PDB file of C-alpha atoms and ligand atoms in Angstrom:
ATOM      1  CA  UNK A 117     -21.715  -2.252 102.169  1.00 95.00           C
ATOM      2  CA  UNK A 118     -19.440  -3.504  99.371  1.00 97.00           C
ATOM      3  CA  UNK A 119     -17.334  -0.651  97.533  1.00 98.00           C
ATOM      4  CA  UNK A 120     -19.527  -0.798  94.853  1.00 98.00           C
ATOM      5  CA  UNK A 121     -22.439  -0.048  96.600  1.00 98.00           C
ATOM      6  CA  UNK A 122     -20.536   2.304  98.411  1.00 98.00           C
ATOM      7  CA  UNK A 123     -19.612   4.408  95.309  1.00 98.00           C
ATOM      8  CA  UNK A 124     -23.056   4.176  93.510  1.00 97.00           C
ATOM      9  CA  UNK A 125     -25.257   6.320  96.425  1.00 97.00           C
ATOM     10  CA  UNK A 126     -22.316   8.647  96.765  1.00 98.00           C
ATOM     11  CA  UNK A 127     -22.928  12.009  94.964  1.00 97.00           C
ATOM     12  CA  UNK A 128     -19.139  13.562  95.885  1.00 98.00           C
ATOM     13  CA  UNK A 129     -16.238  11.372  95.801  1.00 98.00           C
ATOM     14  CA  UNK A 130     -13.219  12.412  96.771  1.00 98.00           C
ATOM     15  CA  UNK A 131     -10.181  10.497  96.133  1.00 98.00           C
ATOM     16  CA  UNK A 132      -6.748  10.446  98.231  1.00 98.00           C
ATOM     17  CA  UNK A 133      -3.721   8.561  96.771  1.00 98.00           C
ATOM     18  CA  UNK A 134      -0.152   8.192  96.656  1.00 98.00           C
ATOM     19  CA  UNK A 135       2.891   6.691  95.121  1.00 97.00           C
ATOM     20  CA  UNK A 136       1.100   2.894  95.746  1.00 97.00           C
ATOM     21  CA  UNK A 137      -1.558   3.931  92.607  1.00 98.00           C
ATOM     22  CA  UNK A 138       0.919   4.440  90.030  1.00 98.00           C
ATOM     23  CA  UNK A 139       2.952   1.287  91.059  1.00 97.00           C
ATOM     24  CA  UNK A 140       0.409  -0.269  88.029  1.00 98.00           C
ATOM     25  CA  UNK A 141       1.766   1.899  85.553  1.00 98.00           C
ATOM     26  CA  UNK A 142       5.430   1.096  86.382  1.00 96.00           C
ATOM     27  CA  UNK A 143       6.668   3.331  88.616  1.00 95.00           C
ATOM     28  CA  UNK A 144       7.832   1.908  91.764  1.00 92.00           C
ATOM     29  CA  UNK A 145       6.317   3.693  95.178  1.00 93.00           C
ATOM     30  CA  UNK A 146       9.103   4.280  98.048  1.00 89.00           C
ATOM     31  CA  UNK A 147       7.803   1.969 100.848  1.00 85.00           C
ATOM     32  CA  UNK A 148       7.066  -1.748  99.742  1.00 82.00           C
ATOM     33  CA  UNK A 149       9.399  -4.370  99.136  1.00 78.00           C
ATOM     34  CA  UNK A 150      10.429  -3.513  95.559  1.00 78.00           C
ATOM     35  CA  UNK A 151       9.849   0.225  96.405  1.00 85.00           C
ATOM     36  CA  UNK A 152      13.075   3.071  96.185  1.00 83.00           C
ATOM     37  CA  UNK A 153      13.449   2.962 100.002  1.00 83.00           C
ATOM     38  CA  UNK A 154      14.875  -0.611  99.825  1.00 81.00           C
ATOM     39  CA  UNK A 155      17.078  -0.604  97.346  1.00 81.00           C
ATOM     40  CA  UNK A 156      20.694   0.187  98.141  1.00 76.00           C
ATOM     41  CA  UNK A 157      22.022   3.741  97.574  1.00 79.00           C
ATOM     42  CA  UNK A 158      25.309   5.580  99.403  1.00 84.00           C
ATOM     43  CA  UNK A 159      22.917   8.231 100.263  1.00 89.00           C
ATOM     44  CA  UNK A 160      19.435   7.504 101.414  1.00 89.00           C
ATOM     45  CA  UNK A 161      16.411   8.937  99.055  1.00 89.00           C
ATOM     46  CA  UNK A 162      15.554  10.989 102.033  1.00 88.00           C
ATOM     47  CA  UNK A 163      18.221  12.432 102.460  1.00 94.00           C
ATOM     48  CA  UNK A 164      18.246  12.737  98.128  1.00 95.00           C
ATOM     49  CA  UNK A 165      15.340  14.528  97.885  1.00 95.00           C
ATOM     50  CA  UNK A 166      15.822  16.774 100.174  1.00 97.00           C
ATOM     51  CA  UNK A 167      16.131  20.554  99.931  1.00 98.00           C
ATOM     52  CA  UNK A 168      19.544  20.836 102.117  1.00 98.00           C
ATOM     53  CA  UNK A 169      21.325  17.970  99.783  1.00 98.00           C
ATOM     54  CA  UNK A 170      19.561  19.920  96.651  1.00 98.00           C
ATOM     55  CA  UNK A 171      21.331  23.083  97.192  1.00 97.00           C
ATOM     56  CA  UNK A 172      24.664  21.192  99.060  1.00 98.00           C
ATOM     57  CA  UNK A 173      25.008  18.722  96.229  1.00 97.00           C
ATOM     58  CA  UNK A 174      23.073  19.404  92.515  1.00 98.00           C
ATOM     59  CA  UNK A 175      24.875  17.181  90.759  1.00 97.00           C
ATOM     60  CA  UNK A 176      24.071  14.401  92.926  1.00 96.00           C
ATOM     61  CA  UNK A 177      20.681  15.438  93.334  1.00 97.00           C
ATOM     62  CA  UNK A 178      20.097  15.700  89.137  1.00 97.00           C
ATOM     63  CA  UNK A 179      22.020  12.257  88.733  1.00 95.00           C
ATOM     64  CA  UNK A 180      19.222  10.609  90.963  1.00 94.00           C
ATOM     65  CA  UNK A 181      16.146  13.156  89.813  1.00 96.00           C
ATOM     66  CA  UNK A 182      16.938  12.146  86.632  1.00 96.00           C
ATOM     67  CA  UNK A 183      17.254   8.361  86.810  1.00 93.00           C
ATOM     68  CA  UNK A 184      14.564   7.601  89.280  1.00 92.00           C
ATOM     69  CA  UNK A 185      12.111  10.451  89.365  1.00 95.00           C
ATOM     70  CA  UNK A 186      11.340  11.393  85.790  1.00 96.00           C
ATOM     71  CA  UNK A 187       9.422   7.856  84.668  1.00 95.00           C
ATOM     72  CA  UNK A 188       8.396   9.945  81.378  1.00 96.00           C
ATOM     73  CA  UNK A 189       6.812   6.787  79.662  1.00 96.00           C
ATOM     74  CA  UNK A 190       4.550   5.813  82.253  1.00 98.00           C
ATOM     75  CA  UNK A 191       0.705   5.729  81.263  1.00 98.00           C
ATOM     76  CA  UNK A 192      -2.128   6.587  83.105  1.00 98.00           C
ATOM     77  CA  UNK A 193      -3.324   2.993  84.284  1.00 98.00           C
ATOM     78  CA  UNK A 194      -7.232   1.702  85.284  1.00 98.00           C
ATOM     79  CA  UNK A 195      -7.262   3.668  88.445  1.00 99.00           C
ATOM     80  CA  UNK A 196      -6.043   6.624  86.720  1.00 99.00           C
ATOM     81  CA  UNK A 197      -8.865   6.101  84.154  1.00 98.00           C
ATOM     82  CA  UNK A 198     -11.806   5.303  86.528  1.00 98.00           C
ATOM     83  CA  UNK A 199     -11.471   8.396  88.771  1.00 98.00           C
ATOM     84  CA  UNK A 200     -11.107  10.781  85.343  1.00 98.00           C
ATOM     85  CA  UNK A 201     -14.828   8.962  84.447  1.00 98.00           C
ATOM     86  CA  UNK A 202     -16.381   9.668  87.486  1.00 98.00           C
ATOM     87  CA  UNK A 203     -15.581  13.163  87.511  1.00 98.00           C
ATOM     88  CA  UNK A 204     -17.197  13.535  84.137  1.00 98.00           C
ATOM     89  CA  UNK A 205     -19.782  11.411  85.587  1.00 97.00           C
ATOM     90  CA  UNK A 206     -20.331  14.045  88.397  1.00 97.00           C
ATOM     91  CA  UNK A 207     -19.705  11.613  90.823  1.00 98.00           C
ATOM     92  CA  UNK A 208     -16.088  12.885  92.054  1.00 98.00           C
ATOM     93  CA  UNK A 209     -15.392  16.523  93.384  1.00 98.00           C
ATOM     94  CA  UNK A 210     -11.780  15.819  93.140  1.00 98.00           C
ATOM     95  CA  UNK A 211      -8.415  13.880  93.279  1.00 98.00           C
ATOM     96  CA  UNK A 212      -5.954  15.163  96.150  1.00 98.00           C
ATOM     97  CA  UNK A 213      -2.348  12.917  95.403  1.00 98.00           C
ATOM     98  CA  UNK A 214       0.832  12.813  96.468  1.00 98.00           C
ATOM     99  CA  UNK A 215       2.649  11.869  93.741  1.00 98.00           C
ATOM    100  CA  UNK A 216       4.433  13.753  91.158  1.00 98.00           C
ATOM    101  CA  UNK A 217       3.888  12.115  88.143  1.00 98.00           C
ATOM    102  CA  UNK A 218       0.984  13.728  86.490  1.00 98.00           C
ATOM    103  CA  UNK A 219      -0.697  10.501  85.913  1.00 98.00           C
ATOM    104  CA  UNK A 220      -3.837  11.415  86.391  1.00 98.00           C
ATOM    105  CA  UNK A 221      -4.276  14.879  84.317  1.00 98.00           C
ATOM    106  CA  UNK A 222      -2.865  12.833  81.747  1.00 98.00           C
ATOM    107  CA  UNK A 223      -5.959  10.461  82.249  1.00 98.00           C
ATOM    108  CA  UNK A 224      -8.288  13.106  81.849  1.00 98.00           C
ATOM    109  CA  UNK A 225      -9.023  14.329  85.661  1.00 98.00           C
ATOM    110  CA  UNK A 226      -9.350  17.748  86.009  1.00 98.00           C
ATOM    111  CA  UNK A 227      -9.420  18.793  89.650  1.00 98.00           C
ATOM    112  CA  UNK A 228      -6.210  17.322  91.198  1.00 98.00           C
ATOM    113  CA  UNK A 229      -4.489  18.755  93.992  1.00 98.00           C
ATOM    114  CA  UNK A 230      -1.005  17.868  93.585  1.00 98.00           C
ATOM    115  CA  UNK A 231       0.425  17.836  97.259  1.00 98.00           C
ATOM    116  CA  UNK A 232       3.752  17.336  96.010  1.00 98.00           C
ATOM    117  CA  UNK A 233       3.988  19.366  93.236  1.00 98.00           C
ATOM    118  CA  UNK A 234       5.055  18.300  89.679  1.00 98.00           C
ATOM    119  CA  UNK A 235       7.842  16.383  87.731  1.00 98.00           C
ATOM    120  CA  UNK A 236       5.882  18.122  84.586  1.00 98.00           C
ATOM    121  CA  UNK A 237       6.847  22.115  85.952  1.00 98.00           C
ATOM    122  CA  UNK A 238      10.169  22.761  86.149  1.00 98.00           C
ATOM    123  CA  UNK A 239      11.299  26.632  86.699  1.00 98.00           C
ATOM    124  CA  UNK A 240      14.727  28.537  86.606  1.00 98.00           C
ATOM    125  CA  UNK A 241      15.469  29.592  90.030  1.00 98.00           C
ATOM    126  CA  UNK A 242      17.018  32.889  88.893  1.00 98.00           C
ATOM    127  CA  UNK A 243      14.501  34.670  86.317  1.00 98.00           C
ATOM    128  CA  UNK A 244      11.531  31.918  86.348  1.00 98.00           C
ATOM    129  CA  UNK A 245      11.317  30.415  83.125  1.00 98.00           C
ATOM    130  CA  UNK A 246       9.560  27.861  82.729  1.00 98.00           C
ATOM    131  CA  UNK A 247      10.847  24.360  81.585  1.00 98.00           C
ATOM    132  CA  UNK A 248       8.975  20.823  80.499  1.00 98.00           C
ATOM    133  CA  UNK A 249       9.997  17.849  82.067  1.00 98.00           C
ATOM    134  CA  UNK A 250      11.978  16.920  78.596  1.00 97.00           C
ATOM    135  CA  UNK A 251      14.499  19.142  79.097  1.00 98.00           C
ATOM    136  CA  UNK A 252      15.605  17.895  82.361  1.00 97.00           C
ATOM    137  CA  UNK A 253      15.359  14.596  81.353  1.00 97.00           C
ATOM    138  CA  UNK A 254      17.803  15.266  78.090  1.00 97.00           C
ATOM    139  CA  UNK A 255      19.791  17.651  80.461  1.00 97.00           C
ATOM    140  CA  UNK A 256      23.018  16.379  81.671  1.00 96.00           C
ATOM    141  CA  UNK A 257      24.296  17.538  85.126  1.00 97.00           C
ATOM    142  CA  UNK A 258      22.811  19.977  86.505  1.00 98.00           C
ATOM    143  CA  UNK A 259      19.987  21.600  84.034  1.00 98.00           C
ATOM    144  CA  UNK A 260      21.098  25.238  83.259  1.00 98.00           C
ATOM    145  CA  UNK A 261      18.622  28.358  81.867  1.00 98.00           C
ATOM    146  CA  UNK A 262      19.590  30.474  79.361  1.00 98.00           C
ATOM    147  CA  UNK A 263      19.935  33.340  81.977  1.00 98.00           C
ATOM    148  CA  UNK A 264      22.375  30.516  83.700  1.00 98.00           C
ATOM    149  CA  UNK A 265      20.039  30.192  86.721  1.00 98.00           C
ATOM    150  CA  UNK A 266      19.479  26.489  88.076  1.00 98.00           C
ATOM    151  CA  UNK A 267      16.327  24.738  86.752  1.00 98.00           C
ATOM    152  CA  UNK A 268      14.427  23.309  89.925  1.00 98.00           C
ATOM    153  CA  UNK A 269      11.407  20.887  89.487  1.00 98.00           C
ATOM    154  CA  UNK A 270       8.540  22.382  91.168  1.00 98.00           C
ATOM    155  CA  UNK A 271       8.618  19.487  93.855  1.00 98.00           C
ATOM    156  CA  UNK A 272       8.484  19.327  97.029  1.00 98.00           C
ATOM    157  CA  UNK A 273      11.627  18.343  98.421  1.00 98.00           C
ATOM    158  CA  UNK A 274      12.218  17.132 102.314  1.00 96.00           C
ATOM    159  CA  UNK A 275      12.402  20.328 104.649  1.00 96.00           C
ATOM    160  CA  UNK A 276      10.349  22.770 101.833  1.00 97.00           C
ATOM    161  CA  UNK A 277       6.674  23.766 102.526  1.00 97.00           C
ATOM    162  CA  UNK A 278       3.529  22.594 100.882  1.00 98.00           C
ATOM    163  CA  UNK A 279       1.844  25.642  98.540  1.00 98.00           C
ATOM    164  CA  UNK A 280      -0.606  26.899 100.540  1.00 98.00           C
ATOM    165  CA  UNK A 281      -3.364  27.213  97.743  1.00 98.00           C
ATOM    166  CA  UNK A 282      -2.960  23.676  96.994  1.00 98.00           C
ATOM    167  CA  UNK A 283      -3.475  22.885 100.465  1.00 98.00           C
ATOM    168  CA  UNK A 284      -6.262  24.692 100.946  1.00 98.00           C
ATOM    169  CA  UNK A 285      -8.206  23.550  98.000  1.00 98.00           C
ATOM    170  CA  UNK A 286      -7.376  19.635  99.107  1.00 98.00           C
ATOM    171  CA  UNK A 287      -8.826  20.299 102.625  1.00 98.00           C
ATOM    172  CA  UNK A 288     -11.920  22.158 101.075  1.00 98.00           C
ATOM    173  CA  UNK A 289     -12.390  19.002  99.107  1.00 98.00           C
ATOM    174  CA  UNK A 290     -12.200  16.668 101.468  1.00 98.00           C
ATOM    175  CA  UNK A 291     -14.121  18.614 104.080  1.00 98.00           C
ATOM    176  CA  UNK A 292     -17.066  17.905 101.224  1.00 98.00           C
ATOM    177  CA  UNK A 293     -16.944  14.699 100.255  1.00 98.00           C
ATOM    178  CA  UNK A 294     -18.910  12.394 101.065  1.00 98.00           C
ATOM    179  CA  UNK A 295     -17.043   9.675 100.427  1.00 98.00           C
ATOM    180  CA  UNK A 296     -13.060   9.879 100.800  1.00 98.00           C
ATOM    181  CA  UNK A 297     -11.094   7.046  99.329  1.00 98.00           C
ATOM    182  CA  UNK A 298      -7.919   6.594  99.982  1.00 98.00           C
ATOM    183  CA  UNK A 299      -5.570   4.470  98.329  1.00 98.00           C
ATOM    184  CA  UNK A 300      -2.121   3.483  97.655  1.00 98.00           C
ATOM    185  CA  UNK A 301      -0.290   5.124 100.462  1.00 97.00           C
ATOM    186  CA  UNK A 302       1.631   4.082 103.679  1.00 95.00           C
ATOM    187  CA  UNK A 303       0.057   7.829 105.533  1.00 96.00           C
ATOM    188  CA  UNK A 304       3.446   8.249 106.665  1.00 92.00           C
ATOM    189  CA  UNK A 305       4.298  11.491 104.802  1.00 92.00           C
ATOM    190  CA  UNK A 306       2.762  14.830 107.033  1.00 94.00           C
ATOM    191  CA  UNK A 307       1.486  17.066 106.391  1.00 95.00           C
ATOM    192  CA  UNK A 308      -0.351  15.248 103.465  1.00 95.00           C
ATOM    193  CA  UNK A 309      -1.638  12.646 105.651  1.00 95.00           C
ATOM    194  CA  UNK A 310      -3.268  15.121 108.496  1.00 96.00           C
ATOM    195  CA  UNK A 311      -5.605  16.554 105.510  1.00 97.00           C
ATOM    196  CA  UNK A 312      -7.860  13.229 106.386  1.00 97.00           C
ATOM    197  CA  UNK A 313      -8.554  14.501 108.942  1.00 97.00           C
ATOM    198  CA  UNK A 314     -10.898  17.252 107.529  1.00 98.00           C
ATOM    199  CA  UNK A 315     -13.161  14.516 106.256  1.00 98.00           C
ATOM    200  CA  UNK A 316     -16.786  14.719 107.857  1.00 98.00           C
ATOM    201  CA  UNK A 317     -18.514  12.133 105.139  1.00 98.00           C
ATOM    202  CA  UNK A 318     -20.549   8.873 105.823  1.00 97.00           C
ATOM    203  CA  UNK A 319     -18.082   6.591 104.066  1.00 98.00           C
ATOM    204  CA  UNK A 320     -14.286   6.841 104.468  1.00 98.00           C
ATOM    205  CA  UNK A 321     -12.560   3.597 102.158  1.00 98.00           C
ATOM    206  CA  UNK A 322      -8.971   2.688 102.277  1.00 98.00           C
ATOM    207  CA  UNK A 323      -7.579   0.376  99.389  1.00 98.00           C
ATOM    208  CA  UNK A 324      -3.914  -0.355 100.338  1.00 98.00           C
ATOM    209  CA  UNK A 325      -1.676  -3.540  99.571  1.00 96.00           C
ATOM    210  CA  UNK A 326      -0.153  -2.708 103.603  1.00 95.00           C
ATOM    211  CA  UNK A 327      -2.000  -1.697 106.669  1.00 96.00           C
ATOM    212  CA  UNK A 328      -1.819   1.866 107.261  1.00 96.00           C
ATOM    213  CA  UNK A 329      -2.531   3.730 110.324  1.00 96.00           C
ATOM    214  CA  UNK A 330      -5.669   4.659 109.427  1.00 95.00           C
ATOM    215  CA  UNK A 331      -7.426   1.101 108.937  1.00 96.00           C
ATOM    216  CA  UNK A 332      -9.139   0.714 112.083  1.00 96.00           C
ATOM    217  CA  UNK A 333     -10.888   4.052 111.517  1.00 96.00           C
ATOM    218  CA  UNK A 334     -12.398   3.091 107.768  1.00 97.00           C
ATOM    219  CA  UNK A 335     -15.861   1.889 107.243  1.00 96.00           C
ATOM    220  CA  UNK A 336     -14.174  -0.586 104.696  1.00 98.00           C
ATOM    221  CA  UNK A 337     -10.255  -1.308 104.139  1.00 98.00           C
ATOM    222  CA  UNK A 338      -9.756  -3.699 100.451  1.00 98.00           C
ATOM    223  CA  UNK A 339      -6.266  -4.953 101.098  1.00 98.00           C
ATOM    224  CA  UNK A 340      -5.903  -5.235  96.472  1.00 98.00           C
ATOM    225  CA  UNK A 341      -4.326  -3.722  93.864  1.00 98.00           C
ATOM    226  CA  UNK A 342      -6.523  -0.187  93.763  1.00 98.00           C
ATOM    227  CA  UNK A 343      -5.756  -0.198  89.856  1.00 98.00           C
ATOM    228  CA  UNK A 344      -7.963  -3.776  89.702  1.00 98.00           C
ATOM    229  CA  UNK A 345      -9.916  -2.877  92.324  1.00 98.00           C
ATOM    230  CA  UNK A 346     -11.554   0.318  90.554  1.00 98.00           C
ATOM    231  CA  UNK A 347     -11.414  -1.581  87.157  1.00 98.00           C
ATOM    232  CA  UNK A 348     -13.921  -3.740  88.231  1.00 98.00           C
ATOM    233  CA  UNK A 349     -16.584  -0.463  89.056  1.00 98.00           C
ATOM    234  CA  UNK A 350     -18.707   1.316  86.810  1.00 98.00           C
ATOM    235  CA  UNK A 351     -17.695   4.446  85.589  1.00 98.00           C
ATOM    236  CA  UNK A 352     -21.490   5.690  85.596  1.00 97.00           C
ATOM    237  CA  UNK A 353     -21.302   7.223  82.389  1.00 89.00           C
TER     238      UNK A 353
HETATM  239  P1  NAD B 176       4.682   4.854 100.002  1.00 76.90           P
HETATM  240  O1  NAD B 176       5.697   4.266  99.086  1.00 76.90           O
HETATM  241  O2  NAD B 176       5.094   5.264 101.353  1.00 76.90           O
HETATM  242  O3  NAD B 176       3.492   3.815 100.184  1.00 76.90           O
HETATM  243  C1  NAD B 176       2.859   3.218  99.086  1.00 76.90           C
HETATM  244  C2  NAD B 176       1.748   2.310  99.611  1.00 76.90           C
HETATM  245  O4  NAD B 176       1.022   1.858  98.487  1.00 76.90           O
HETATM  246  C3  NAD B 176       2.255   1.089 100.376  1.00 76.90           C
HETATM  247  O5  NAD B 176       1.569   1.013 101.600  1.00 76.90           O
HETATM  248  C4  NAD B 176       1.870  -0.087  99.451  1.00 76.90           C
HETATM  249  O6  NAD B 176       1.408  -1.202 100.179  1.00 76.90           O
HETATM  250  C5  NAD B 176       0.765   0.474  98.635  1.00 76.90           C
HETATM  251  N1  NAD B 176       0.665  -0.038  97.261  1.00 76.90           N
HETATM  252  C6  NAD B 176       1.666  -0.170  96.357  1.00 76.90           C
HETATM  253  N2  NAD B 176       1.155  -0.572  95.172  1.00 76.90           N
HETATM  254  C7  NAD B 176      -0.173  -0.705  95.366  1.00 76.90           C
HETATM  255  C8  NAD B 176      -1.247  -1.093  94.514  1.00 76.90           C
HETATM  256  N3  NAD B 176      -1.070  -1.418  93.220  1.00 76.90           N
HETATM  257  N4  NAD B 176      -2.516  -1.108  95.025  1.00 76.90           N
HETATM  258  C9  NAD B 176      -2.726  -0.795  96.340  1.00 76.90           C
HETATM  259  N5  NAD B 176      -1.742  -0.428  97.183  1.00 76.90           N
HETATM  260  C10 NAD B 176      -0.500  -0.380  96.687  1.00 76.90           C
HETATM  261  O7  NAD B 176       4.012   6.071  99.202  1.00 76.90           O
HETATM  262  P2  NAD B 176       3.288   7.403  99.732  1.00 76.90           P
HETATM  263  O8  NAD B 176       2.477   7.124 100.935  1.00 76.90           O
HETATM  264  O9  NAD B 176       2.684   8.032  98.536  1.00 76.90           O
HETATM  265  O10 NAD B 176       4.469   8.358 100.272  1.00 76.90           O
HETATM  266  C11 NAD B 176       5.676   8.484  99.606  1.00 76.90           C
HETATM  267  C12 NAD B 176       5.988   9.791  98.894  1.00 76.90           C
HETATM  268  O11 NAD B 176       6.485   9.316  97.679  1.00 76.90           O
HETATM  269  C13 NAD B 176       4.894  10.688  98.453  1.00 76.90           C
HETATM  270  O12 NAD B 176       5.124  11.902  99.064  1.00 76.90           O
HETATM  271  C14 NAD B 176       5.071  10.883  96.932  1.00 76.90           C
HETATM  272  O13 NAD B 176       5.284  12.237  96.641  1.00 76.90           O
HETATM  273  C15 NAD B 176       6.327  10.190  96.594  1.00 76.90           C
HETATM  274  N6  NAD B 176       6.376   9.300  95.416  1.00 76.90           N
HETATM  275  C16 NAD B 176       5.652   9.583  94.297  1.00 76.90           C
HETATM  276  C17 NAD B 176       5.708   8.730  93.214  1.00 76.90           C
HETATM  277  C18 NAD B 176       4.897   9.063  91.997  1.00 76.90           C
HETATM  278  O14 NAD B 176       4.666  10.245  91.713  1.00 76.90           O
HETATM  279  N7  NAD B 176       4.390   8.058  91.262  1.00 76.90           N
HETATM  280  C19 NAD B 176       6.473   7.568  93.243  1.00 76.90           C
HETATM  281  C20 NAD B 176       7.234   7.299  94.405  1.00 76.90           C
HETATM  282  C21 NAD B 176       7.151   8.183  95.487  1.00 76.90           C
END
């Protein structure tokens, strides 16, 4: 069956992505060739992002958050767009993603489980304030609350736990789709990547520029750009 076939007798979509479906918008994903991972830095973005380094070193951590993480400009691109249609469709229960960048809320979707959190919440760690992404990104150093508590994005660093309601509501979804796409990520990051393994469905689709772990297993694996790849699908509206 072609993807488009595929997508037209299924009745609840759900879709799994990560950084690889907002490389279309500009934002480049960790793993491929022009990705964070393989460009040079002292200190790995592993070992960046991580909760230890966080609280060790916050200016360091800011200095990076700031110029790599916070791509503020970025717009939602086709994929984004397609996936927010078919949910108004009532095609697709719900988006479960990885990344950070609220790309696809800003598309339209509605149900997204956001793994990973949020560049777009940003609290005070002392009395909980809440802060927009704006003021981090016109902080300098480390981002201070009135109160003078730190401001922490409400990410998931390396070494911190996943929200458990998020969690929950990701494996719900994908326990009743069925179809699960999944797209744009390497399925190297756990726990994120075990939730596929909740999937019961008829049709399980993986569009990645890589081969993942999980190709053998899919009914059909598109090796394109998932941005051009949904583009080229009706939005059934
Ligand atoms: P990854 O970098 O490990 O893998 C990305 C995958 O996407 C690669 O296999 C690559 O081949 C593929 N890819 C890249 N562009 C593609 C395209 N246009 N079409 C199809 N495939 C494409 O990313 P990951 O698996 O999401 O794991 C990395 C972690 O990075 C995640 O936890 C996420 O939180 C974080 N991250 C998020 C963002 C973001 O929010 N946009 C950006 C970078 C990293």
């Amino acid at each position: 069956m072609t993807l488009e076939e595929i997508v037209t007798k299924s009745k609840r979509i759900v879709f799994f992505g990560g950084a690889g479906v907002s490389t279309e918008s500009g934002i480049p994903d960790f793993r491929s060739e022009d990705g964070l991972y393989r460009q040079k830095y002292a200190v790995p973005p592993e070992t960046i992002l991580s909760a230890s380094y966080f609280h060790a070193h916050p200016e360091q951590f800011f200095a990076f958050y700031r110029d790599k993480m916070l791509p503020l400009h970025a717009k939602p691109n086709a994929a984004h767009k397609k996936l927010a249609a078919w949910e108004r469709a009532g095609k697709l229960l719900a988006v479960v993603t990885q990344n950070i960048d609220g790309l696809h809320q800003a598309a339209g979707s509605r149900c997204v489980f956001e793994l990973h959190g949020s560049i777009h919440r940003n609290y005070c760690m002392r009395c909980g304030k809440f802060y927009p992404a704006s003021f981090l990104a016109e902080s300098s150093g480390v981002p201070v609350c009135t109160c003078g508590g730190i401001v922490k994005p409400d990410v998931v660093l390396y070494g911190e736990q996943l929200d458990s309601e998020t969690v929950n509501g990701a494996v719900d979804a994908i326990a009743a789709a069925d179809t699960l796409i999944v797209a744009g990520t390497s399925l190297t990051v756990y726990p994120a990547a075990g939730f596929l393994d909740y999937f019961r469905g008829d049709e399980l689709v993986l569009i990645n520029r890589d081969a993942t772990p999980l190709d053998g297993a899919c009914s059909l694996v598109i090796r394109q750009k998932v941005g051009e790849t949904l583009a080229a699908l009706p939005s059934f509206l």
